[in-house]
Amino acid sequence: MSLLDAIRLALTQIKVQKLKSFFTLLGVTIGVMFLIAVVSIVNGMSKYMEEDFAAKFLGVNTFTLRRFPDFNMGDVTEATWREWQRRPQITVEDANAVREALPPQTHWAIQDVTWGTPVSQYRNGGPQSLVNAVSADYFVIKNLEVERGRVFTEQEEMVGAPVVVIGKETADTYFPSIDPLGKEIRLEGLPFRVIGVLQKQGSTFGLSLDRQVIGPFHSDLKRVTKSRRGLYGVLVQGVTNTVQQEAQERAREVMRRRHHLHPSEPDDFMFETSESALSGWQTIKQALVIGGIVLPAIGLVVGAIVIMNIMLVAVADRTREIGIRKALGAKRRDILAQFLVESATLSFFGAILGIALGFGLSKLIREISPLPSNVALWSIVVSVIVGAGVGIIAGIYPASRAARLDPILALRSD
Amino acid sequence: MSLIEQDLAMSTTAERKVVTSAPGVEPSPDWVIVTRGITRNYDMGGEVVHALRGVELAVRRNEYVAIMGPSGSGKSTLMNLIGCLDTPSAGEYWLNGVLVSRMEDDELARVRNREIGFVFQTFNLLPRASALQNVELPLVYAGVSSAERKERAKEALARVQLADRMDHRPNELSGGQRQRVAIARALVNRPAILLADEPTGNLDSTTSEEIMRVFEGLSAAGQTVIMVTHEPDIAAHARRVVVLRDGRISSDETRDTFVASLNTRA
């Protein structure tokens, strides 16, 4: 008997007993549904973390030279923390030395950061904004664009012009229904003129990216951020990942030389990249993926047991049919194939149904939560394979029982 | 020397008890069935039951044989052996010149598929399949392509005058029609023997006659037919009647002598 014949036969059998078939494959359906949904959630979180968070906070193909990591997603031990505190500060001199050593096709920017509460003549006090004292290329590296006005130039940065670019929310808060361009905003009593408003960026982890004040590093803003004590970081972006790697290596050499590190000593600074910031996330993701596999696996095991039982009942119910088929020349492997294909087909349908429901669940999550949950192609492929595989495994025992039946006894059964 | 010849050489040296039927018949393509001292024992909870105690039977091509006997005579066991559903405990069975008594399950399945056409008392049609699909079944296991299967199954149904009913399911057919579907199924793979087990057991007398006429027509067309029955008037349709008693052949005669002996007894 050919495989096609076996599949045709299985489909007839399933069609005849629609309701029973449906309940049989429920376990597989639920298992697959959760597999698809969990993977799509993890996928969504990944996308959120890697594209949204990492790109917005850290920039693409960018590293930030820092004393110690800013974004931590794992436990930091007391000893590690103390070691971080002993590290030397990153200074403006360090930043300039790194800049000297950079390969072509790179952007470089100093960034120093503090939380501050701006004051305007329209509003005194309010939520804190992130105050950034940066060099001009910062806007390029972070891919920040203005909605209105302009960003400051390299000249303005060099001379320390008292100008700032502000976030959308900051603009709305301190200049309600007023064009902020050309208006004054004060930080710790120091006046700055607003020359641009950034496009709305949204928020990550509940932290608004639109409450920002960004001004030239060499302006008075440096006093607000107290940069004499050390910089938040030095940002370097390469046009490609390779350039970034190359730049990072050069920066490492420069910093080790400047810190007089012996080859045996570890770095006393670090490069924060999207990869390093997300290393903690990778661990969480792995745990989620494992959970996303274990939970559906339980469903699939239950599904397999149900299918096995139903198939055993089917073999008992159809003993006479098996006898007839054997009398007419069905070999053991024909009967074996018939029941294996039947249980695999059944389970395959369960998987298909589960994939459909998983898609639905994933869409629902996307609608009602901020997670851009996204069904992964591999999870569909895995579902189909696992679905049919579960059917085959669950079918082995019942099918081999059917195949071993004595035709004479089978023909005599009712 | 072929395998069959080797088997023959071995069998001639083997000690064997010739009871009745065709002593000394050598297996050849002329003889569709040749059995040599076949026995079949069953182990029933430690007690050995001798269902067949050495049966010598030879059937020529195009014979129409009825096997009779009271219940417990071993006729069902003999039918199972002839139909290659079972193998003998001892003795040899040549089907169409091939020794089948020592074959394995899957080889027997192949032999059943190619050489035997079964007709059962209870029809044994698949209830959810149409008449056509039922008739196609042996061809499915013979590995015949779907298109050819349909073609040959239609032909076989036409031979039993059921061409117009091929899309009906068994429960939409009368008893006689069902049995004719079963006959079509038995014939579709052009078997060496048509083996019928109480083919009229579930049919009324009119329908039984109808089925017997089908058998006669097939026999006239050259089909070897073996029919197991316990009804003498059904057996009387065959041209040769073999009677079994206590696992042995007790008589083997032509229809005419059988009918004559029936009349004497009556």
XYZ file of C-alpha atoms in Angstrom:
680
model
C 0.000 0.000 0.000
C 1.401 3.356 -0.968
C 1.731 6.274 1.465
C -0.818 8.231 -0.517
C -3.336 5.408 -0.132
C -2.606 5.275 3.580
C -3.125 9.033 3.966
C -6.341 8.890 1.960
C -7.546 6.082 4.190
C -6.612 7.996 7.330
C -8.482 11.078 6.127
C -11.609 8.998 5.499
C -11.338 7.524 8.953
C -10.934 10.950 10.570
C -13.818 12.387 8.570
C -16.080 9.565 9.677
C -15.430 10.292 13.343
C -15.089 14.053 13.427
C -15.960 14.674 17.050
C -13.901 11.795 18.378
C -10.994 12.886 16.224
C -11.286 16.420 17.546
C -11.085 15.330 21.168
C -8.239 13.008 20.318
C -6.117 15.785 18.978
C -7.006 18.336 21.645
C -3.855 17.611 23.658
C -1.622 18.106 20.664
C -3.564 21.223 19.710
C -3.130 22.796 23.112
C 0.537 21.845 23.260
C 1.244 23.315 19.860
C -0.856 26.392 20.578
C 1.241 27.187 23.642
C 4.449 26.420 21.815
C 3.531 28.904 19.078
C 2.250 31.499 21.565
C 5.155 31.291 24.016
C 7.728 31.389 21.249
C 5.954 34.375 19.710
C 5.937 36.173 23.066
C 9.623 35.465 23.630
C 10.232 36.543 20.073
C 8.290 39.716 20.676
C 10.224 40.426 23.838
C 13.436 39.797 21.954
C 12.442 42.168 19.234
C 11.473 44.716 21.859
C 14.746 44.320 23.711
C 17.072 44.026 20.782
C 15.584 46.485 18.313
C 13.710 48.908 20.482
C 15.620 49.057 23.695
C 19.121 48.261 22.511
C 18.934 50.416 19.422
C 17.363 53.400 21.186
C 19.501 53.339 24.299
C 22.743 52.147 22.886
C 22.642 52.762 19.171
C 23.344 50.484 16.212
C 26.943 49.285 15.667
C 27.872 51.404 18.615
C 29.930 50.885 21.721
C 30.120 53.048 24.768
C 33.359 53.173 26.704
C 32.377 53.196 30.368
C 33.747 52.480 33.820
C 31.191 49.783 34.442
C 27.922 48.631 32.910
C 24.892 50.842 33.112
C 22.410 48.226 32.023
C 22.502 45.150 34.192
C 20.188 42.280 33.872
C 21.819 39.791 36.091
C 22.943 39.738 39.667
C 26.018 41.786 40.409
C 27.977 40.465 43.362
C 29.203 42.728 46.133
C 32.819 42.010 45.158
C 32.223 42.934 41.543
C 30.483 46.109 42.623
C 33.398 47.102 44.840
C 35.853 46.404 42.054
C 33.796 48.641 39.754
C 33.896 51.455 42.297
C 37.721 51.275 42.464
C 38.043 51.734 38.698
C 39.437 55.062 37.460
C 37.022 57.544 35.943
C 36.759 57.969 32.188
C 38.056 61.476 31.548
C 37.815 63.956 28.692
C 41.490 63.239 28.022
C 40.676 59.534 27.668
C 37.881 60.415 25.261
C 40.174 62.529 23.121
C 42.875 59.872 23.076
C 40.349 57.320 21.908
C 39.208 59.699 19.204
C 42.778 60.056 17.940
C 43.105 56.314 17.603
C 39.804 55.625 15.813
C 39.798 54.163 12.298
C 37.986 56.050 9.532
C 34.248 55.737 9.036
C 33.483 56.153 12.704
C 31.548 58.664 14.744
C 32.652 59.728 18.158
C 30.826 61.505 20.932
C 31.334 62.329 24.555
C 28.248 61.877 26.670
C 27.699 62.934 30.212
C 24.379 62.513 31.871
C 22.502 63.615 34.963
C 18.922 63.943 36.073
C 17.770 67.516 36.363
C 14.652 69.608 36.651
C 14.506 72.371 34.097
C 12.739 75.642 34.713
C 11.093 77.827 32.091
C 9.162 81.019 32.464
C 6.004 79.057 31.822
C 6.589 76.312 34.295
C 8.598 75.933 37.446
C 9.248 72.406 38.550
C 7.908 69.174 37.148
C 9.147 65.716 36.336
C 12.861 65.255 35.959
C 14.461 65.210 32.560
C 17.592 63.429 31.506
C 20.219 66.091 30.975
C 22.856 65.179 28.379
C 26.038 67.102 27.721
C 27.268 65.659 24.453
C 29.370 66.311 21.392
C 27.695 67.061 18.073
C 27.965 63.554 16.590
C 25.787 62.253 19.392
C 22.704 62.993 17.289
C 24.136 61.004 14.407
C 25.073 58.044 16.570
C 21.700 57.891 18.289
C 19.870 58.581 15.054
C 18.007 61.447 16.720
C 16.043 63.747 14.490
C 14.349 67.003 15.266
C 10.702 67.645 14.776
C 11.230 71.363 14.807
C 14.317 73.569 14.785
C 17.749 71.980 14.475
C 20.468 70.212 16.401
C 23.585 72.106 17.422
C 26.635 72.210 15.195
C 30.190 71.155 15.855
C 31.160 74.826 16.037
C 28.515 75.498 18.662
C 29.833 72.540 20.578
C 33.456 73.697 20.329
C 32.674 77.185 21.546
C 30.247 75.909 24.156
C 27.186 77.786 22.906
C 24.403 77.754 25.524
C 21.873 76.000 23.314
C 19.816 72.844 23.920
C 17.673 70.409 21.990
C 14.789 69.116 24.078
C 12.581 66.047 23.991
C 8.972 66.192 22.893
C 7.574 65.686 26.360
C 9.925 68.204 27.934
C 8.815 70.681 25.295
C 5.145 70.005 26.020
C 5.673 70.261 29.766
C 7.723 73.438 29.900
C 6.239 75.186 26.892
C 2.568 74.260 26.968
C 1.005 75.318 23.638
C 3.927 77.630 23.031
C 6.620 77.295 20.388
C 9.727 76.534 22.467
C 12.167 77.513 19.730
C 14.278 80.475 20.811
C 12.841 80.346 24.331
C 14.958 80.081 27.438
C 15.179 77.079 29.691
C 17.187 77.062 32.916
C 19.042 74.237 34.575
C 20.422 74.897 38.044
C 20.029 78.570 37.309
C 22.046 78.472 34.089
C 20.213 79.717 30.981
C 20.053 77.806 27.700
C 18.260 78.639 24.501
C 16.064 75.957 22.914
C 17.031 75.437 19.270
C 15.292 72.150 18.506
C 12.623 69.692 19.607
C 13.247 65.985 19.039
C 10.783 63.717 17.352
C 8.662 61.615 19.663
C 10.494 58.434 20.590
C 8.200 56.702 23.035
C 9.377 54.903 26.094
C 11.254 51.806 27.034
C 10.603 50.023 30.334
C 8.345 52.866 31.383
C 11.226 55.301 30.985
C 10.224 58.094 28.659
C 12.797 58.881 26.008
C 11.014 62.158 25.369
C 11.989 63.856 28.628
C 15.442 64.936 27.613
C 17.594 68.040 27.455
C 20.618 67.713 25.186
C 23.261 70.430 24.955
C 26.886 70.896 23.850
C 29.419 69.215 26.118
C 31.667 72.272 26.253
C 28.817 74.564 27.296
C 27.786 75.360 30.858
C 25.839 72.116 30.776
C 29.105 70.458 31.796
C 28.657 72.166 35.157
C 25.188 70.732 35.519
C 26.447 67.232 34.768
C 29.557 67.769 36.916
C 31.764 66.244 34.260
C 35.033 67.085 35.941
C 34.515 64.006 38.075
C 34.398 61.776 35.056
C 32.272 61.076 32.053
C 29.241 58.921 31.682
C 30.831 57.477 28.577
C 32.379 57.830 25.183
C 30.244 56.701 22.292
C 31.749 55.340 19.114
C 29.783 54.163 16.138
C 31.181 52.345 13.123
C 29.455 52.264 9.759
C 29.464 48.505 10.002
C 29.861 45.989 12.768
C 33.383 45.207 11.545
C 34.393 48.833 11.782
C 32.857 48.935 15.239
C 34.933 45.899 16.302
C 38.087 47.437 14.896
C 37.387 50.763 16.646
C 36.675 48.932 19.892
C 40.028 47.101 19.735
C 41.895 50.339 19.152
C 40.045 52.057 21.975
C 40.896 49.131 24.235
C 44.644 49.451 23.452
C 44.540 53.184 24.093
C 42.756 52.799 27.395
C 45.020 50.001 28.624
C 48.068 52.100 27.797
C 46.602 55.123 29.527
C 45.746 53.065 32.604
C 49.200 51.401 32.559
C 47.726 47.929 32.634
C 50.053 44.958 32.575
C 49.080 42.356 29.930
C 48.081 40.003 32.752
C 45.684 42.508 34.293
C 42.073 42.652 33.163
C 40.518 45.773 31.692
C 39.449 48.337 34.289
C 36.898 49.836 31.962
C 34.279 48.287 29.756
C 32.614 48.600 26.421
C 28.896 48.591 26.555
C 27.342 47.355 23.352
C 23.872 46.151 22.592
C 25.256 42.603 22.838
C 26.815 43.153 26.256
C 23.778 44.995 27.581
C 21.602 42.189 26.350
C 23.729 39.374 27.741
C 21.546 39.265 30.827
C 18.510 39.317 28.605
C 19.915 36.355 26.675
C 19.924 34.360 29.911
C 16.333 35.330 30.648
C 15.392 34.534 27.096
C 16.922 31.084 27.347
C 14.936 30.414 30.502
C 11.774 31.584 28.759
C 12.485 29.454 25.720
C 13.044 26.425 27.947
C 9.792 27.200 29.746
C 8.203 27.705 26.375
C 9.309 24.231 25.407
C 8.627 22.416 28.673
C 5.016 23.617 29.040
C 3.930 22.620 25.544
C 5.911 19.400 25.954
C 3.635 18.447 28.837
C 0.646 19.125 26.599
C 2.183 17.027 23.868
C 2.912 14.125 26.217
C -0.698 14.195 27.390
C -1.736 14.447 23.763
C 0.410 11.446 22.893
C -1.130 9.360 25.685
C -4.638 10.299 24.556
C -3.825 9.441 20.952
C -2.291 6.138 21.989
C -5.386 5.193 23.948
C -7.741 6.246 21.198
C -5.695 4.288 18.694
C -5.766 1.217 20.934
C -9.540 1.518 21.061
C -9.597 1.994 17.292
C -7.545 -1.162 16.798
C -9.911 -3.095 19.061
C -12.972 -1.657 17.303
C -11.589 -2.452 13.891
C -10.160 -5.890 14.578
C -12.459 -7.396 11.986
C -11.432 -4.805 9.423
C -7.812 -5.709 10.117
C -8.710 -9.378 9.635
C -10.369 -8.616 6.298
C -7.415 -6.568 5.133
C -4.991 -9.306 6.146
C -7.069 -11.965 4.404
C -6.979 -9.869 1.259
C -3.213 -9.658 1.354
C -2.233 -6.831 3.716
C 1.224 -7.492 5.106
C 2.190 -6.572 8.644
C 3.844 -3.424 7.478
C 0.706 -2.411 5.545
C -1.387 -2.585 8.713
C 1.388 -0.928 10.712
C 1.618 1.876 8.163
C -2.157 2.291 8.068
C -2.441 2.920 11.796
C 0.772 4.931 12.060
C -0.295 7.192 9.234
C -3.718 7.512 10.795
C -2.379 8.605 14.153
C 0.244 10.837 12.527
C -2.402 12.467 10.330
C -4.664 12.953 13.306
C -1.875 14.515 15.289
C -0.805 16.599 12.305
C -4.296 18.091 12.151
C -4.019 18.760 15.868
C -0.788 20.622 15.199
C -2.354 22.650 12.374
C -5.261 23.607 14.596
C -2.799 24.478 17.366
C -0.803 26.655 14.986
C -3.967 28.521 14.009
C -4.941 29.052 17.653
C -1.357 30.009 18.497
C -1.489 32.670 15.797
C -4.716 33.939 17.325
C -3.271 34.000 20.813
C -0.171 35.793 19.586
C -2.296 38.409 17.815
C -4.387 38.860 20.937
C -1.251 39.489 23.012
C -0.027 41.984 20.460
C -3.337 43.804 20.668
C -3.720 43.951 24.434
C -0.097 44.254 25.556
C 2.875 46.360 24.449
C 4.752 43.211 23.391
C 5.223 43.020 19.652
C 4.614 39.248 19.858
C 5.535 37.683 16.599
C 5.076 34.060 15.475
C 8.434 32.544 14.609
C 8.660 30.543 11.412
C 10.804 27.902 13.107
C 8.148 27.341 15.754
C 5.654 26.497 13.005
C 8.072 24.074 11.389
C 8.848 22.525 14.774
C 5.128 22.278 15.554
C 4.345 20.442 12.353
C 7.240 18.035 12.793
C 6.559 17.514 16.490
C 2.834 17.152 15.810
C 3.322 14.391 13.283
C 6.122 12.902 15.410
C 3.892 12.678 18.464
C 1.321 10.871 16.346
C 3.871 8.407 15.068
C 5.317 7.712 18.518
C 1.860 7.388 20.063
C 0.802 5.160 17.187
C 3.696 2.698 17.331
C 2.305 0.477 20.059
C -1.324 0.341 18.840
C -0.212 -0.096 15.240
C 2.172 -2.922 16.065
C -0.595 -4.639 17.991
C -2.821 -4.336 14.967
C -0.082 -5.603 12.666
C 0.505 -8.678 14.829
C -3.154 -9.740 14.923
C -3.854 -13.295 13.748
C -6.068 -12.952 10.667
C -8.222 -15.948 11.595
C -9.030 -14.624 15.061
C -9.442 -11.103 13.732
C -11.943 -12.261 11.106
C -13.956 -14.030 13.758
C -14.268 -10.963 16.036
C -17.463 -8.925 16.068
C 17.518 -27.626 -9.324
C 14.837 -25.165 -8.328
C 13.688 -24.630 -4.776
C 10.436 -26.391 -5.500
C 12.263 -29.369 -6.920
C 14.446 -29.475 -3.842
C 11.355 -29.485 -1.701
C 9.974 -32.264 -3.805
C 13.111 -34.328 -3.465
C 12.964 -33.898 0.288
C 9.293 -34.717 0.460
C 9.639 -37.996 -1.388
C 12.113 -39.244 1.175
C 9.969 -38.075 4.061
C 7.802 -40.637 5.759
C 4.157 -39.890 5.149
C 0.815 -41.435 5.813
C -1.441 -41.485 2.810
C -5.064 -41.561 3.883
C -7.261 -40.813 0.958
C -7.901 -38.348 -1.839
C -5.030 -38.066 -4.290
C -2.245 -40.425 -3.326
C 0.817 -40.124 -5.449
C -0.084 -36.812 -7.075
C 3.074 -34.842 -7.751
C 2.795 -31.078 -7.312
C 2.775 -29.401 -10.692
C 1.104 -26.398 -12.266
C -1.706 -28.728 -13.351
C -2.687 -29.167 -9.770
C -3.776 -26.010 -8.036
C -3.766 -27.635 -4.634
C -1.727 -30.567 -3.408
C -1.574 -31.348 0.295
C 0.530 -34.115 1.799
C -0.418 -35.412 5.212
C -1.226 -32.016 6.632
C -2.103 -31.936 10.301
C -3.077 -29.069 12.520
C -2.957 -29.264 16.290
C -4.194 -26.639 18.673
C -2.978 -26.286 22.206
C -6.116 -25.632 24.222
C -4.936 -24.952 27.759
C -2.430 -27.785 27.853
C -4.651 -30.229 25.984
C -3.712 -30.818 22.357
C -6.651 -30.824 19.973
C -6.052 -32.586 16.660
C -8.176 -30.600 14.238
C -6.641 -32.206 11.171
C -5.011 -35.637 11.325
C -3.319 -35.928 7.961
C -5.218 -34.721 4.942
C -4.269 -35.628 1.386
C -6.101 -33.453 -1.069
C -5.361 -32.634 -4.666
C -7.389 -30.220 -6.730
C -6.904 -29.765 -10.446
C -7.203 -26.457 -12.231
C -10.841 -25.523 -13.005
C -12.307 -27.996 -10.544
C -15.347 -27.004 -8.501
C -15.024 -28.681 -5.128
C -17.277 -28.590 -2.087
C -15.791 -29.462 1.296
C -18.408 -30.780 3.684
C -18.468 -32.124 7.170
C -20.200 -31.702 10.498
C -18.969 -29.080 12.922
C -15.733 -30.199 14.545
C -14.776 -32.197 11.482
C -11.923 -29.818 10.759
C -13.363 -28.187 7.646
C -12.820 -24.658 8.915
C -9.245 -25.525 9.808
C -8.724 -26.993 6.365
C -10.215 -23.899 4.773
C -7.864 -21.656 6.768
C -4.903 -23.758 5.640
C -5.985 -23.818 1.997
C -6.567 -20.067 2.209
C -3.043 -19.551 3.579
C -4.420 -17.868 6.703
C -2.707 -20.558 8.759
C 0.117 -23.039 8.358
C -0.047 -26.770 9.144
C 1.602 -28.285 12.223
C 3.055 -30.922 9.923
C 2.767 -31.945 6.304
C 3.135 -30.028 3.090
C 0.903 -27.821 1.025
C 1.640 -26.839 -2.524
C -0.419 -24.056 -3.978
C -0.088 -23.609 -7.712
C 3.137 -25.618 -7.621
C 4.679 -23.578 -4.812
C 5.286 -24.947 -1.346
C 3.471 -22.541 0.944
C 3.238 -24.605 4.153
C 6.487 -23.237 5.540
C 6.090 -19.618 4.574
C 6.339 -16.683 6.891
C 3.441 -14.321 7.618
C 4.296 -11.708 5.028
C 4.935 -14.281 2.289
C 1.576 -15.836 3.111
C -0.032 -12.398 2.865
C 1.413 -12.058 -0.621
C 0.157 -15.514 -1.599
C -3.331 -14.704 -0.260
C -3.285 -11.496 -2.216
C -2.285 -13.096 -5.522
C -3.651 -16.641 -5.404
C -6.693 -16.705 -3.138
C -10.033 -14.990 -3.531
C -12.021 -15.214 -0.313
C -15.800 -15.217 -0.076
C -17.077 -15.303 3.495
C -20.365 -16.252 5.086
C -20.691 -12.784 6.623
C -19.468 -11.070 3.439
C -16.743 -9.210 5.366
C -17.033 -6.019 3.404
C -15.645 -2.824 4.914
C -18.800 -1.030 6.057
C -17.597 2.520 5.419
C -16.224 1.866 1.977
C -18.232 1.842 -1.255
C -18.641 -1.343 -3.280
C -15.965 -0.100 -5.662
C -13.533 0.672 -2.840
C -14.141 -2.750 -1.323
C -13.372 -4.432 -4.616
C -10.263 -2.305 -5.051
C -8.829 -3.435 -1.723
C -6.826 -6.507 -2.881
C -5.341 -4.376 -5.656
C -4.270 -1.761 -3.111
C -2.166 -4.419 -1.402
C -0.929 -5.697 -4.751
C 0.537 -2.237 -5.369
C -1.637 -1.508 -8.404
C -1.928 2.159 -9.373
C -5.087 4.018 -8.462
C -6.350 4.413 -12.026
C -5.807 0.770 -12.948
C -7.397 -0.270 -9.651
C -10.609 1.554 -10.469
C -10.670 0.138 -13.960
C -10.218 -3.461 -12.824
C -12.622 -3.113 -9.892
C -15.311 -1.794 -12.243
C -14.742 -4.753 -14.558
C -15.032 -7.181 -11.659
C -18.256 -5.562 -10.473
C -19.617 -5.759 -14.009
C -18.914 -9.502 -14.019
C -21.311 -9.889 -11.064
C -23.880 -7.494 -12.595
C -23.253 -4.743 -10.041
C -21.770 -2.052 -12.264
C -24.686 0.232 -11.404
C -24.188 -0.153 -7.648
C -20.488 0.542 -7.322
C -20.890 3.750 -5.310
C -23.236 2.153 -2.789
C -22.060 1.206 0.631
C -22.648 -2.334 1.920
C -25.558 -1.204 4.115
C -27.279 0.140 1.009
C -27.127 -3.266 -0.672
C -29.154 -6.448 -0.243
C -27.546 -9.624 1.130
C -27.216 -11.128 -2.313
C -25.708 -7.932 -3.679
C -23.245 -7.784 -0.827
C -22.131 -11.318 -1.504
C -21.733 -10.487 -5.174
C -19.539 -7.504 -4.209
C -17.495 -9.926 -2.127
C -17.205 -12.260 -5.117
C -16.086 -9.372 -7.307
C -13.483 -8.503 -4.682
C -12.347 -12.131 -4.585
C -11.936 -12.220 -8.367
C -10.395 -8.819 -8.969
C -6.802 -9.992 -8.601
C -7.428 -13.067 -10.826
C -6.663 -15.621 -8.101
C -5.788 -19.260 -8.647
C -8.681 -20.321 -6.436
C -11.932 -18.808 -5.300
C -12.302 -19.968 -1.721
C -15.796 -19.634 -0.320
C -16.619 -20.302 3.324
C -20.361 -20.990 3.747
C -21.108 -18.429 1.038
C -24.870 -18.861 1.389
C -24.965 -19.205 5.178
C -26.515 -15.763 5.671
C -28.774 -15.785 2.622
C -32.307 -16.960 1.936
C -32.801 -19.838 -0.484
C -33.662 -17.694 -3.507
C -30.584 -15.539 -3.014
C -28.510 -18.656 -2.322
C -29.521 -20.026 -5.719
C -28.553 -16.717 -7.285
C -25.081 -16.910 -5.733
C -24.725 -20.550 -6.777
C -25.497 -19.533 -10.339
C -22.691 -16.951 -10.125
C -20.318 -19.687 -8.924
C -21.386 -21.999 -11.718
C -20.825 -19.263 -14.251
C -17.344 -18.617 -12.876
C -16.550 -22.313 -12.883
C -17.750 -22.594 -16.461
C -15.432 -19.705 -17.332
C -12.458 -21.690 -15.976
C -12.221 -20.456 -12.383
C -11.158 -23.023 -9.781
C -13.725 -22.885 -6.975
C -13.489 -24.424 -3.515
C -16.482 -24.033 -1.267
C -16.815 -25.037 2.356
C -20.379 -25.730 3.417
C -22.411 -27.880 5.716
C -25.514 -27.778 3.519
C -25.739 -30.821 1.221
C -27.972 -29.072 -1.322
C -25.417 -26.290 -1.639
C -22.588 -28.810 -1.887
C -24.574 -30.512 -4.646
C -23.825 -27.541 -6.898
C -20.136 -28.488 -6.948
C -18.801 -31.117 -9.306
C -16.813 -32.885 -6.606
C -17.649 -33.272 -2.938
C -15.052 -33.953 -0.262
C -16.413 -34.928 3.149
C -14.357 -34.482 6.283
C -14.862 -36.368 9.522
C -12.693 -36.180 12.633
C -9.908 -34.384 10.853
C -9.659 -36.821 7.984
C -11.192 -37.070 4.547
C -13.920 -39.685 4.856
C -15.159 -39.543 1.284
C -14.184 -37.861 -1.944
C -16.614 -38.370 -4.786
C -18.195 -36.782 -7.810
C -21.405 -34.844 -7.460
C -23.415 -37.617 -9.033
C -22.297 -40.297 -6.597
C -22.650 -37.790 -3.741
C -26.227 -36.950 -4.755
C -26.993 -40.611 -5.214
C -25.642 -41.432 -1.739
C -27.688 -38.516 -0.337
C -30.812 -40.009 -1.836
C -30.025 -43.453 -0.422
C -29.595 -41.970 3.033
C -32.815 -40.025 2.665
